Coordinates of C-alpha atoms in Angstrom, one line a residue:
M250 CA 155.9 -144.8 119.3
N251 CA 156.5 -144.9 123.1
S252 CA 157.8 -141.9 125.0
S253 CA 161.2 -143.4 125.7
S254 CA 161.8 -143.6 121.9
V255 CA 160.7 -140.0 121.5
D256 CA 163.0 -139.0 124.4
L257 CA 165.9 -141.0 122.9
R258 CA 165.4 -139.5 119.5
A259 CA 165.1 -135.9 120.9
T260 CA 168.2 -136.4 123.1
A261 CA 170.3 -137.8 120.2
A262 CA 169.2 -135.0 117.9
E263 CA 170.1 -132.4 120.4
T264 CA 173.4 -134.0 121.2
A265 CA 174.2 -134.1 117.5
R266 CA 173.3 -130.4 117.2
Q267 CA 175.5 -129.5 120.2
T268 CA 178.4 -131.6 118.8
R269 CA 178.2 -129.7 115.5
A270 CA 178.1 -126.4 117.3
L271 CA 181.3 -127.4 119.1
L272 CA 182.9 -128.4 115.8
A273 CA 181.9 -125.0 114.4
E274 CA 183.4 -123.2 117.4
L275 CA 186.6 -125.2 117.0
D276 CA 186.8 -124.1 113.4
D277 CA 186.3 -120.4 114.3
P278 CA 189.6 -118.6 114.2
N279 CA 188.5 -116.3 116.9
S280 CA 187.7 -119.1 119.3
D281 CA 190.0 -120.0 122.2
L282 CA 189.1 -123.7 121.8
T283 CA 191.6 -126.0 120.2
A284 CA 191.5 -129.7 119.3
S285 CA 193.6 -132.1 117.4
R286 CA 192.5 -133.4 114.0
A287 CA 191.9 -136.8 115.6
T288 CA 189.6 -135.2 118.2
R289 CA 187.7 -133.3 115.5
N290 CA 187.4 -136.6 113.5
R291 CA 186.0 -138.4 116.6
L292 CA 183.5 -135.5 117.2
Q293 CA 182.4 -135.7 113.5
G294 CA 182.0 -139.4 113.8
A295 CA 179.9 -139.1 116.9
A296 CA 177.6 -136.6 115.3
L297 CA 177.1 -138.9 112.3
A298 CA 176.4 -141.9 114.6
L299 CA 173.8 -139.8 116.5
D300 CA 172.2 -138.8 113.2
A301 CA 172.0 -142.5 112.2
L302 CA 170.4 -143.3 115.5
V303 CA 167.8 -140.6 115.0
D304 CA 167.1 -141.7 111.5
Q305 CA 166.8 -145.4 112.6
H306 CA 164.2 -144.4 115.3
R307 CA 162.4 -142.2 112.9
H308 CA 162.2 -145.1 110.4
E309 CA 161.0 -147.5 113.1
A310 CA 158.4 -145.1 114.2
S311 CA 156.9 -144.5 110.8
P312 CA 153.7 -146.4 110.0
R313 CA 154.2 -149.6 108.0
R314 CA 152.4 -149.9 104.7

């Protein structure tokens, strides 16, 4: 696997993690952050898409048998 694939996978994984952290903060009743249901849905969809990208690159990087 080349370094750009590793960088892309690491960046996507970190972005998914940060997106989930933002969603958790939005769900925290003590947080000052607010978002509409549509915005939350878009953030959840983005996190899932990033997970899929990471999984795809992980699969492509695994040795073929």
